[in-house]
Amino acid sequence: MGYATLPKGNRDCSEAIAPLPISQDKDYARRYWLGVAGWVGFSLLALALRGIRWDEDLEFAQAMTGLVPYPDGHPLPQYTRAAYNAQFYSTALLLWLTRSDAVVCGFRNLLFIVSTVLPMYMLAATLSRRVSAGCIATALFLAGIHLEFDGAYPQFLWPGVFSNGHIGVGYTLIVVALFAGGYARAAALAVGLMPCIHLGQMAPMLLLGGAYAIALWQVGSLGTLRKILSWFFGGLAVCLVFLLIQRSFVLPPPDSGPYAVRGDVQAIWEGRLGGDDMHRSIPVGNSHVVAGGILLLGLMVFAAWPAGLLRDSAWRWVLAYALCVLAVVYGIIAIHLMWRHHTPYLLLGWLPYRLSNHLSPILIAAVVSILLTPKKTARLAASGSLAVAASLAFILIKDRTGTLIGENFYSRYLKTTDSVFFFLYGAALGLLFLAAKDWHAENPKKYRRRFMGIIAMNAAGIAALCAVHQFGAACVTVGWLAMVALGRIPRLSQPSATMTRRILGSHALCLTLGALLVTSILWSEYTNREHLPVGAFEGKVADYLDEQGDTNALLVAGPHQLLLQAQTGHPVMADMATSFHSSYMPSLGPSIQGMLEPIYGIRLERPAEDPASASWAEVWEARSSREWRELGEHFSFKYVIAPRELELDLRLLFVGSNDAFYTFRP
């Protein structure tokens, strides 16, 4: 591992050393990138074991290419073609070239898994300067210890329907890791490409890039800054070329037909904000817990600076990015609280609250790195490793403890793994506290005030957590006390000739348990293997339509269905994402409302008052056969899929386990 001597202007830093950026440490860089290749290989293995699953972009690509033909003016092809999104267009190109659902979804699934494992590995391996720490952090991440800490948008581990946001998050965190590792040119190019990859993830990255540029300018590295900016503008140039290509495929708005509807775009936008668009609602829950946790951990890291712990520019840039995320998210929350549903599209259209999902991976990487890395406090290294090993062991056995501790207690507290997240966080705080205690003991007069501040920060943080998450506060306290207790065990805490052997042994234990955990996770995924699953009912619908010669028949199903188009190969009037398209692209709001209101009784526009309205199921049951036929003639459909418990005034063709298939009466 390469090191650089720090400037001697500060007595606290004069004898300390700081790791070189990974890009300048050739020996570690080689091992680091071998780890990257290893996790890409893991992604391929996981894809092979768990099978290929449906991806939303397949349906988008089918609509964009016309392989599943939609009526002229329908909002889905209008939306997908107008979206400035290279993920949409690359998927459409791949489908057009291969005509294979498996190839398209398999490629998207691979990107999804890579976006899960690679950012965590790269962040932890960069912060810790240990490939092993990166692998262990990724194993914990795959166990889902972060899943309870989402904001206005769920977090995922494995490929499912919704992939674009997850891939965008992974891409962004990889860019953060590149910045932190000293790969500034590659990071700048990736930032320049972000508008076409996922524009909604870009705001905090621009703030970080600006801070990086200012830092180079302040130290007079103008030549380096110019080179980095040239890579950034190179990425933007690619985005411009893509924009020119993409605009040629945008469909003109319909000027006739059922979808040529004019309406109040602003009223529909405000209706969505005041209605059921949970992705743009002010986030509640555990995302705020993670925000507070990362602030406290950052303060603790810098408060323990005189101990020589974590003296690395990588930490400064990763924590700086977390602060950029917090500034963007909470700045917009403040405006949103003032303006409510009048908040403009410019602030909320790109889902800024999804940025909160960047924080829990960063916090996991930081916590694991603290516990597995303290080079200047080697006496604590074995203790930190034991805390990580205990967490891995607990995850491996927790599903077998229900009968021992009681099913109620298990279901309430231990079924999910957020307890591990809290425990490890408390252990990291405890380790930083012990490190600070060491340098306070060396010079109590000089560091007394700072040490008392560290004690106050720990106490205030746990007390604040107790006010909103009592179980989490208990787990943090247990982790903190466990680390302090381990730090007082003589065989673990006092330097000796066997210290290195103990540290290596505890790391080997963590790696062994991590490998067992990853293996058990892969086995679980294999036992639930599926390959582009098609339901029996959906398959029967497709076969019936083929027999009738209605190969392009438009289907009308409930407004919350998923993947009906992918499983039947037929266009579908609406699905659960349709109303959200009006939030992403407000100009489509009138057309979407003009489709949803007559068919489902769903009105997106915010009414002057909020009277109780009938559900779409009630609307369907109350509709007469004549009214169904008139709707069918207007929107060019004649087949309806409804929950089997509904009684519709239509001709029943057949019934499945959950749904029934209808057509119009003669």
XYZ file of C-alpha atoms in Angstrom:
666
model
C 0.000 0.000 0.000
C 1.341 3.411 -0.919
C 1.457 6.321 1.510
C 2.137 10.026 1.308
C 3.478 12.118 4.183
C 1.078 14.851 5.185
C 2.119 18.497 5.540
C 3.835 19.330 8.833
C 1.985 22.537 9.518
C -0.149 20.883 12.196
C 1.434 19.048 15.096
C -1.406 16.555 15.176
C -0.675 15.551 11.583
C 3.102 15.898 11.462
C 3.915 12.259 12.008
C 0.836 10.797 10.396
C 0.661 9.176 7.016
C -2.179 9.122 4.536
C -2.817 6.498 1.844
C -2.223 7.551 -1.719
C -5.267 7.597 -3.974
C -5.935 4.135 -5.344
C -5.105 5.397 -8.820
C -1.506 6.076 -7.657
C -1.064 2.878 -5.640
C -0.425 0.342 -8.376
C -0.217 -2.695 -6.124
C -3.531 -2.048 -4.404
C -5.159 -0.822 -7.622
C -4.445 -4.182 -9.227
C -6.129 -6.062 -6.362
C -8.959 -3.533 -6.254
C -9.835 -3.965 -9.921
C -9.525 -7.742 -9.646
C -12.198 -7.435 -6.966
C -14.356 -5.406 -9.355
C -13.986 -8.143 -11.963
C -14.835 -10.732 -9.322
C -18.112 -9.029 -8.410
C -19.046 -8.682 -12.076
C -18.445 -12.434 -12.316
C -20.642 -12.908 -9.255
C -23.385 -10.948 -11.029
C -23.218 -13.296 -14.017
C -23.354 -16.321 -11.711
C -26.305 -14.904 -9.777
C -28.143 -14.220 -13.037
C -27.591 -17.801 -14.171
C -28.716 -19.242 -10.824
C -31.858 -17.179 -10.229
C -33.046 -16.996 -13.834
C -34.092 -14.031 -15.949
C -36.953 -11.900 -14.649
C -39.202 -9.460 -16.467
C -38.060 -5.845 -16.672
C -40.206 -2.758 -17.212
C -37.949 -1.544 -20.001
C -38.923 -4.549 -22.115
C -42.501 -3.255 -22.282
C -41.205 0.224 -23.029
C -39.017 -1.161 -25.824
C -41.913 -3.167 -27.266
C -43.994 0.001 -27.446
C -41.128 2.105 -28.842
C -40.269 -0.346 -31.632
C -43.873 -1.181 -32.512
C -43.292 -4.892 -31.872
C -46.309 -4.571 -29.587
C -48.390 -2.062 -31.585
C -50.326 0.570 -29.666
C -53.100 2.761 -31.093
C -51.994 6.084 -32.484
C -51.660 8.686 -29.761
C -51.639 6.231 -26.845
C -49.648 7.724 -23.918
C -47.184 4.812 -23.538
C -45.305 5.186 -26.864
C -45.680 8.950 -26.515
C -43.985 8.828 -23.110
C -41.225 6.321 -23.854
C -40.120 7.991 -27.065
C -40.195 11.497 -25.607
C -38.170 10.508 -22.521
C -34.528 11.582 -22.743
C -33.247 8.287 -21.376
C -30.496 6.171 -22.877
C -31.711 3.201 -20.836
C -35.009 3.232 -22.744
C -33.389 3.670 -26.134
C -30.566 1.155 -25.641
C -33.135 -1.443 -24.569
C -35.284 -0.669 -27.615
C -32.238 -1.007 -29.877
C -31.287 -4.329 -28.289
C -34.836 -5.649 -28.714
C -34.977 -4.451 -32.323
C -31.679 -6.217 -33.079
C -32.328 -9.485 -31.247
C -36.151 -9.815 -31.110
C -35.499 -11.702 -27.863
C -37.224 -10.971 -24.556
C -34.646 -13.158 -22.784
C -31.660 -11.225 -24.157
C -33.199 -7.868 -23.297
C -34.324 -8.783 -19.795
C -31.142 -10.753 -19.143
C -29.019 -7.732 -19.992
C -31.154 -5.476 -17.800
C -31.024 -8.025 -14.970
C -27.234 -8.119 -15.198
C -27.027 -4.335 -14.984
C -29.365 -4.480 -11.985
C -27.210 -6.962 -10.039
C -24.013 -5.102 -10.933
C -25.670 -1.907 -9.656
C -26.330 -3.699 -6.365
C -22.927 -5.202 -5.613
C -20.356 -3.061 -7.390
C -21.023 0.320 -5.694
C -20.875 -1.234 -2.216
C -17.659 -3.096 -2.964
C -15.994 -0.069 -4.545
C -17.018 2.342 -1.769
C -15.928 0.060 1.081
C -12.721 -1.058 -0.633
C -11.863 2.584 -1.336
C -12.540 3.831 2.188
C -10.875 0.896 3.942
C -8.041 0.181 1.489
C -8.901 -3.475 1.978
C -10.396 -5.643 -0.743
C -11.591 -7.955 2.026
C -13.554 -5.121 3.663
C -15.215 -4.357 0.335
C -16.264 -7.990 -0.037
C -17.549 -8.231 3.537
C -19.540 -4.994 3.186
C -21.096 -6.346 -0.016
C -22.085 -9.569 1.740
C -23.836 -7.546 4.458
C -25.500 -5.417 1.795
C -26.794 -8.510 -0.013
C -28.340 -9.581 3.295
C -30.547 -6.495 2.989
C -29.533 -4.694 6.178
C -30.373 -1.396 4.437
C -33.800 -2.215 3.012
C -35.758 -0.731 5.917
C -34.104 2.667 5.394
C -35.655 3.823 2.136
C -37.281 7.181 1.622
C -39.966 8.035 -0.905
C -38.815 5.239 -3.201
C -38.159 1.580 -2.274
C -34.703 0.023 -2.285
C -34.002 -3.268 -4.031
C -31.393 -6.008 -4.153
C -32.387 -8.323 -6.984
C -33.842 -7.701 -10.434
C -37.543 -7.003 -10.495
C -39.877 -4.943 -12.613
C -38.469 -1.505 -11.867
C -34.823 -1.172 -12.813
C -34.137 2.325 -14.133
C -33.884 4.084 -10.770
C -31.869 1.280 -9.183
C -29.364 1.313 -12.022
C -29.185 5.102 -11.746
C -28.391 4.887 -8.024
C -25.717 2.258 -8.625
C -24.163 4.269 -11.445
C -23.989 7.386 -9.282
C -22.381 5.617 -6.323
C -19.797 4.053 -8.629
C -18.936 7.576 -9.801
C -18.554 8.657 -6.151
C -16.181 5.729 -5.576
C -14.161 6.730 -8.651
C -13.831 10.290 -7.354
C -12.791 9.026 -3.928
C -10.286 6.609 -5.431
C -8.508 9.303 -7.414
C -9.882 8.283 -10.817
C -10.970 11.842 -11.496
C -10.963 11.654 -15.291
C -13.119 8.538 -15.435
C -15.427 10.064 -12.824
C -15.677 13.330 -14.785
C -16.561 11.442 -17.974
C -19.211 9.464 -16.083
C -20.695 12.667 -14.648
C -20.829 14.137 -18.148
C -22.770 11.064 -19.303
C -25.251 11.185 -16.424
C -27.913 13.309 -18.189
C -28.672 10.477 -20.600
C -28.131 7.656 -18.063
C -30.324 9.044 -15.280
C -30.734 12.788 -15.091
C -32.598 12.637 -11.786
C -29.512 11.421 -9.898
C -27.256 14.250 -11.088
C -27.864 17.229 -8.778
C -25.647 16.235 -5.799
C -22.999 14.926 -8.187
C -22.770 18.362 -9.794
C -22.258 19.867 -6.342
C -19.513 17.350 -5.595
C -17.870 17.941 -8.963
C -17.952 21.680 -8.355
C -16.312 21.217 -4.949
C -13.671 18.980 -6.549
C -12.931 21.616 -9.190
C -12.691 24.361 -6.557
C -10.284 22.230 -4.516
C -8.004 21.792 -7.543
C -8.195 25.491 -8.359
C -7.283 26.484 -4.791
C -4.095 24.390 -4.833
C -3.135 25.720 -8.262
C -3.638 22.442 -10.186
C -5.111 24.232 -13.178
C -3.605 21.831 -15.696
C -5.202 18.874 -13.942
C -8.477 20.769 -13.721
C -8.464 21.470 -17.457
C -7.875 17.791 -18.250
C -10.678 16.702 -15.944
C -13.065 19.263 -17.419
C -12.227 18.073 -20.930
C -13.414 14.574 -19.949
C -16.562 16.025 -18.405
C -17.406 18.012 -21.522
C -16.628 14.936 -23.604
C -19.394 13.118 -21.740
C -21.738 16.059 -22.280
C -20.916 15.980 -25.997
C -22.052 12.343 -26.129
C -25.263 13.403 -24.382
C -25.791 16.120 -26.988
C -25.358 13.630 -29.837
C -27.834 11.297 -28.152
C -30.266 14.196 -27.732
C -30.145 14.953 -31.452
C -30.794 11.291 -32.270
C -33.508 10.903 -29.649
C -35.456 13.969 -30.787
C -35.859 12.432 -34.243
C -37.893 9.572 -32.717
C -40.247 11.699 -30.612
C -43.865 11.309 -31.676
C -45.980 14.420 -32.298
C -48.877 14.907 -29.880
C -52.145 13.511 -31.249
C -54.430 16.082 -32.875
C -57.375 13.723 -33.291
C -58.740 10.526 -31.811
C -59.487 9.500 -28.211
C -56.103 10.591 -26.858
C -56.169 14.105 -28.319
C -57.362 15.613 -25.072
C -56.664 19.137 -23.922
C -56.635 20.024 -20.253
C -55.046 21.982 -17.449
C -51.525 20.579 -17.134
C -50.789 22.511 -13.936
C -53.990 21.334 -12.265
C -53.138 17.718 -13.051
C -49.595 18.191 -11.706
C -50.955 19.661 -8.486
C -53.507 16.879 -8.296
C -50.764 14.281 -8.488
C -48.774 16.017 -5.739
C -51.842 16.221 -3.540
C -52.930 12.686 -4.416
C -51.258 9.295 -4.537
C -47.838 10.105 -6.030
C -45.926 8.745 -3.056
C -42.594 9.091 -4.863
C -42.890 12.863 -4.725
C -44.399 13.043 -1.258
C -42.276 14.378 1.575
C -40.436 11.293 2.849
C -41.227 9.911 6.250
C -39.643 7.100 8.234
C -36.177 5.657 8.405
C -34.564 7.732 5.652
C -34.312 10.528 8.206
C -32.672 8.113 10.655
C -29.941 7.382 8.097
C -29.520 11.104 7.397
C -28.941 11.815 11.085
C -26.678 8.788 11.372
C -24.389 9.845 8.567
C -24.103 13.353 10.004
C -23.134 11.987 13.434
C -20.664 9.497 11.977
C -19.049 12.210 9.859
C -18.640 14.438 12.907
C -17.140 11.541 14.849
C -14.689 10.708 12.051
C -13.368 14.254 11.938
C -13.448 14.655 15.708
C -11.152 11.619 15.978
C -8.752 13.163 13.429
C -5.842 13.714 15.856
C -5.735 9.962 16.442
C -4.517 9.539 12.872
C -7.621 7.464 12.183
C -9.104 7.576 8.669
C -6.773 10.332 7.479
C -7.629 9.882 3.835
C -8.994 12.179 1.140
C -11.323 9.377 0.061
C -13.261 9.853 3.292
C -13.524 13.576 2.727
C -15.003 13.153 -0.747
C -17.432 10.377 0.166
C -18.701 12.301 3.185
C -18.801 15.483 1.094
C -21.063 13.686 -1.379
C -23.344 12.602 1.476
C -23.564 16.234 2.559
C -24.449 17.230 -1.019
C -27.280 14.690 -0.986
C -28.539 16.000 2.345
C -28.380 19.594 1.105
C -30.415 18.798 -2.020
C -33.001 16.585 -0.314
C -33.631 18.721 2.757
C -33.456 21.970 0.828
C -36.273 20.745 -1.430
C -38.194 19.365 1.554
C -38.114 22.845 3.101
C -39.536 24.399 -0.079
C -42.079 21.600 -0.449
C -43.313 22.159 3.117
C -43.929 25.803 2.308
C -45.507 25.411 -1.132
C -47.146 21.976 -0.704
C -48.928 20.866 -3.899
C -47.981 24.154 -5.585
C -44.303 23.096 -5.644
C -43.168 23.399 -9.276
C -42.284 20.475 -11.509
C -38.700 21.720 -11.798
C -38.085 20.828 -8.144
C -39.990 17.555 -7.836
C -40.364 16.108 -11.316
C -37.005 14.322 -11.171
C -37.751 12.528 -7.855
C -35.224 14.314 -5.615
C -36.340 12.354 -2.551
C -35.025 9.154 -4.153
C -31.563 10.570 -3.485
C -32.032 9.553 0.166
C -31.436 5.983 -1.013
C -27.804 6.923 -1.689
C -27.136 7.385 2.015
C -27.605 3.897 3.454
C -25.037 2.254 1.100
C -22.556 5.008 1.950
C -23.212 4.541 5.663
C -22.738 0.760 5.466
C -19.470 1.176 3.563
C -18.249 3.736 6.106
C -19.216 1.655 9.141
C -17.614 -1.550 7.854
C -14.485 0.359 6.838
C -14.168 1.879 10.309
C -14.540 -1.505 11.985
C -12.106 -3.329 9.691
C -9.469 -0.696 8.999
C -8.031 1.217 11.951
C -4.349 1.116 10.963
C -3.260 3.707 13.526
C -5.201 1.908 16.267
C -4.180 -1.675 15.563
C -5.157 -2.680 19.065
C -8.796 -2.027 18.074
C -8.669 -3.815 14.730
C -9.397 -7.267 16.137
C -12.299 -5.894 18.189
C -13.879 -4.265 15.138
C -13.510 -7.468 13.140
C -15.182 -9.480 15.883
C -18.178 -7.116 15.846
C -18.513 -7.634 12.083
C -18.077 -11.398 12.469
C -20.802 -11.502 15.128
C -23.156 -9.652 12.779
C -22.480 -12.046 9.908
C -22.999 -15.040 12.178
C -26.261 -13.619 13.483
C -27.629 -13.145 9.950
C -26.725 -16.748 9.134
C -28.587 -18.206 12.125
C -31.359 -15.666 12.802
C -34.046 -17.507 10.804
C -33.547 -20.522 13.088
C -34.039 -18.572 16.321
C -37.803 -18.022 16.074
C -38.718 -21.083 18.093
C -36.147 -20.242 20.755
C -37.035 -16.602 21.370
C -40.685 -16.696 20.378
C -42.287 -16.137 16.998
C -43.862 -12.826 18.029
C -40.546 -11.328 19.175
C -38.780 -12.722 16.105
C -41.380 -11.347 13.663
C -41.424 -7.933 15.295
C -37.711 -7.341 15.810
C -35.475 -9.869 14.065
C -37.172 -10.971 10.851
C -35.594 -8.076 9.001
C -31.907 -7.290 9.373
C -32.109 -3.613 10.298
C -31.001 -4.642 13.805
C -27.633 -5.566 12.295
C -27.403 -2.160 10.644
C -27.981 -0.442 13.994
C -25.611 -2.771 15.884
C -22.740 -2.198 13.461
C -23.344 1.536 13.544
C -23.127 1.526 17.335
C -19.951 -0.555 17.177
C -18.367 1.951 14.781
C -19.259 4.824 17.118
C -17.753 2.853 19.985
C -14.528 2.241 18.095
C -14.190 5.915 17.228
C -14.862 6.769 20.864
C -12.081 4.418 22.014
C -9.677 5.847 19.434
C -10.451 9.358 20.677
C -10.037 8.168 24.268
C -6.505 6.999 23.436
C -5.279 10.374 22.200
C -7.097 12.157 25.025
C -5.181 10.007 27.525
C -1.890 11.069 25.914
C -2.589 14.780 26.337
C -5.726 15.314 28.475
C -5.288 19.072 28.860
C -5.052 19.730 25.144
C -7.861 17.449 24.045
C -10.209 17.587 27.020
C -12.752 19.907 25.401
C -12.840 17.948 22.163
C -13.158 14.635 24.009
C -16.060 15.946 26.068
C -17.686 17.030 22.800
C -17.317 13.493 21.451
C -19.012 12.083 24.560
C -21.830 14.608 24.143
C -22.248 13.733 20.452
C -22.570 10.016 21.233
C -25.106 10.624 23.977
C -27.133 13.131 21.945
C -27.181 10.872 18.897
C -28.480 7.851 20.793
C -31.033 9.996 22.654
C -32.322 11.484 19.383
C -32.618 8.015 17.852
C -34.483 6.799 20.932
C -37.118 9.464 20.313
C -37.984 8.018 16.879
C -36.766 4.387 16.867
C -36.455 2.807 20.310
C -35.408 -0.629 19.049
C -32.772 0.953 16.821
C -31.446 2.970 19.757
C -31.233 -0.211 21.839
C -29.250 -1.981 19.079
C -26.911 1.004 18.672
C -26.325 1.053 22.427
C -25.577 -2.683 22.466
C -23.087 -2.241 19.620
C -21.415 0.718 21.369
C -21.143 -1.118 24.700
C -19.898 -4.293 23.010
C -17.103 -2.401 21.281
C -16.101 -0.593 24.470
C -16.102 -3.926 26.342
C -13.999 -5.619 23.647
C -11.591 -2.690 23.769
C -10.966 -3.404 27.456
C -10.089 -7.087 26.999
C -6.302 -7.233 27.511
C -5.653 -9.913 24.888
C -7.497 -7.808 22.306
C -6.668 -4.291 23.406
C -2.962 -4.352 24.324
C -0.301 -4.435 21.611
C 1.712 -7.626 21.594
C 3.741 -9.819 19.321
C 0.616 -11.760 18.396
C -1.502 -8.697 17.528
C -1.004 -9.095 13.777
C -1.954 -12.759 13.980
C -5.127 -11.929 15.908
C -6.086 -9.239 13.396
C -5.519 -11.575 10.444
C -7.443 -14.318 12.200
C -10.445 -12.096 12.869
C -10.418 -10.868 9.257
C -10.246 -14.454 8.025
C -13.227 -15.281 10.218
C -15.184 -12.366 8.704
C -14.302 -13.454 5.180
C -15.309 -17.043 5.902
C -18.650 -16.012 7.378
C -19.186 -13.530 4.537
C -18.549 -16.257 1.965
C -21.016 -18.557 3.759
C -23.597 -15.777 3.819
C -23.237 -15.027 0.110
C -23.442 -18.755 -0.664
C -26.616 -19.128 1.382
C -28.141 -16.097 -0.363
C -27.322 -17.531 -3.787
C -28.780 -20.883 -2.769
C -31.978 -19.184 -1.642
C -32.211 -17.365 -4.968
C -31.570 -20.612 -6.843
C -34.326 -22.437 -4.986
C -36.717 -19.657 -6.070
C -35.446 -19.651 -9.635
C -37.798 -18.358 -12.325
C -37.225 -17.630 -15.994
C -39.510 -15.026 -17.547
C -42.508 -16.516 -15.731
C -45.865 -16.407 -17.516
C -48.980 -16.999 -15.424
C -51.399 -19.721 -16.444
C -54.173 -17.155 -16.906
C -52.014 -14.788 -18.979
C -50.840 -17.665 -21.144
C -54.441 -18.737 -21.742
C -55.397 -15.178 -22.713
C -52.557 -15.033 -25.251
C -53.510 -18.432 -26.702
C -57.174 -17.460 -27.009
C -56.371 -14.227 -28.827
C -54.053 -16.068 -31.207
C -56.834 -18.559 -31.966
C -59.237 -15.707 -32.662
C -56.739 -13.981 -34.941
C -56.704 -10.893 -32.683
C -52.913 -10.734 -32.606
C -52.812 -7.000 -31.849
C -55.863 -6.772 -29.600
C -55.741 -4.019 -26.982
C -56.462 -5.318 -23.453
C -58.165 -3.369 -20.681
C -57.290 -4.609 -17.192
C -57.285 -3.119 -13.708
C -55.242 0.074 -13.413
C -52.779 -1.494 -10.961
C -51.764 -4.588 -12.926
C -48.135 -5.325 -13.792
C -46.430 -7.095 -16.714
C -49.614 -8.097 -18.554
C -48.113 -6.784 -21.790
C -44.864 -8.699 -21.301
C -46.672 -11.963 -20.530
C -49.286 -11.792 -23.288
C -47.492 -9.858 -26.023
C -50.492 -7.534 -26.353
C -50.853 -3.793 -25.788
C -52.512 -2.869 -22.494
C -54.598 0.232 -21.884
C -53.034 1.125 -18.510
C -50.971 -0.332 -15.695
C -49.821 0.838 -12.284
C -47.184 3.162 -13.793
C -49.494 4.984 -16.197
C -50.598 7.705 -13.796
C -46.969 8.226 -12.726
C -46.047 9.001 -16.331
C -48.049 12.207 -15.984
C -45.757 13.191 -13.097
C -42.604 12.501 -15.075
C -43.978 14.223 -18.167
C -46.798 16.661 -17.228
C -47.565 17.466 -20.850
C -49.066 13.962 -21.117
C -51.330 14.581 -18.130
C -54.453 15.588 -20.096
C -54.136 12.629 -22.467
C -53.626 10.177 -19.587
C -56.536 11.640 -17.632
C -58.653 11.542 -20.788
C -58.021 7.792 -20.876
C -58.211 6.939 -17.151
C -61.320 8.964 -16.275
C -63.819 7.481 -18.745
C -62.509 3.911 -18.389
C -61.678 3.751 -14.663
C -63.317 6.808 -13.135
C -59.855 8.004 -12.063
C -59.373 11.766 -12.140
C -55.826 13.053 -11.798
C -56.736 16.717 -11.671
C -57.023 18.083 -8.153
C -60.716 18.900 -7.516
C -61.804 22.035 -5.702
C -63.149 19.754 -2.993
C -62.282 16.135 -2.313
C -65.590 14.253 -2.331
C -65.461 10.516 -1.841
C -65.453 8.948 -5.283
C -66.269 5.437 -6.366
C -63.393 3.015 -6.836
C -62.586 1.804 -10.315
C -64.052 -1.613 -9.421
C -67.356 -0.005 -8.427
C -67.342 1.992 -11.667
C -66.856 -1.189 -13.678
C -69.625 -3.102 -11.924
C -72.069 -0.219 -12.396
C -71.329 0.107 -16.114
C -73.873 -1.328 -18.532
C -73.102 -3.509 -21.526
C -74.011 -0.641 -23.858
C -71.651 1.723 -22.049
C -68.865 -0.846 -22.296
C -69.424 -1.181 -26.018
C -69.379 2.596 -26.524
C -66.088 2.850 -24.619
C -64.680 0.007 -26.688
C -65.610 1.716 -29.940
C -64.074 5.001 -28.736
C -60.791 3.495 -27.502
C -60.610 0.521 -29.916
C -60.779 -2.375 -27.451
C -63.142 -5.312 -26.897
C -61.416 -7.476 -24.277
C -61.486 -6.827 -20.532
C -59.643 -8.523 -17.661
C -61.061 -8.029 -14.165
C -60.735 -9.624 -10.728
C -62.896 -12.732 -10.698
C -64.985 -11.511 -7.764
C -66.354 -8.578 -9.818
C -69.614 -8.998 -11.718
C -69.443 -7.155 -15.024
C -72.160 -6.721 -17.624
C -69.990 -8.420 -20.243
C -69.725 -11.870 -21.825
C -67.495 -14.113 -19.723
C -64.964 -16.072 -21.751
C -63.121 -17.914 -18.975
C -62.013 -17.561 -15.370
C -58.572 -18.022 -13.817
C -57.507 -18.360 -10.201
C -57.602 -14.586 -9.654
C -58.969 -12.956 -12.791
C -61.693 -13.332 -15.380
C -61.545 -12.653 -19.129
C -64.473 -10.876 -20.813
C -65.557 -9.515 -24.143
C -68.592 -7.514 -25.225
C -72.020 -9.096 -25.388
C -73.384 -9.759 -28.891
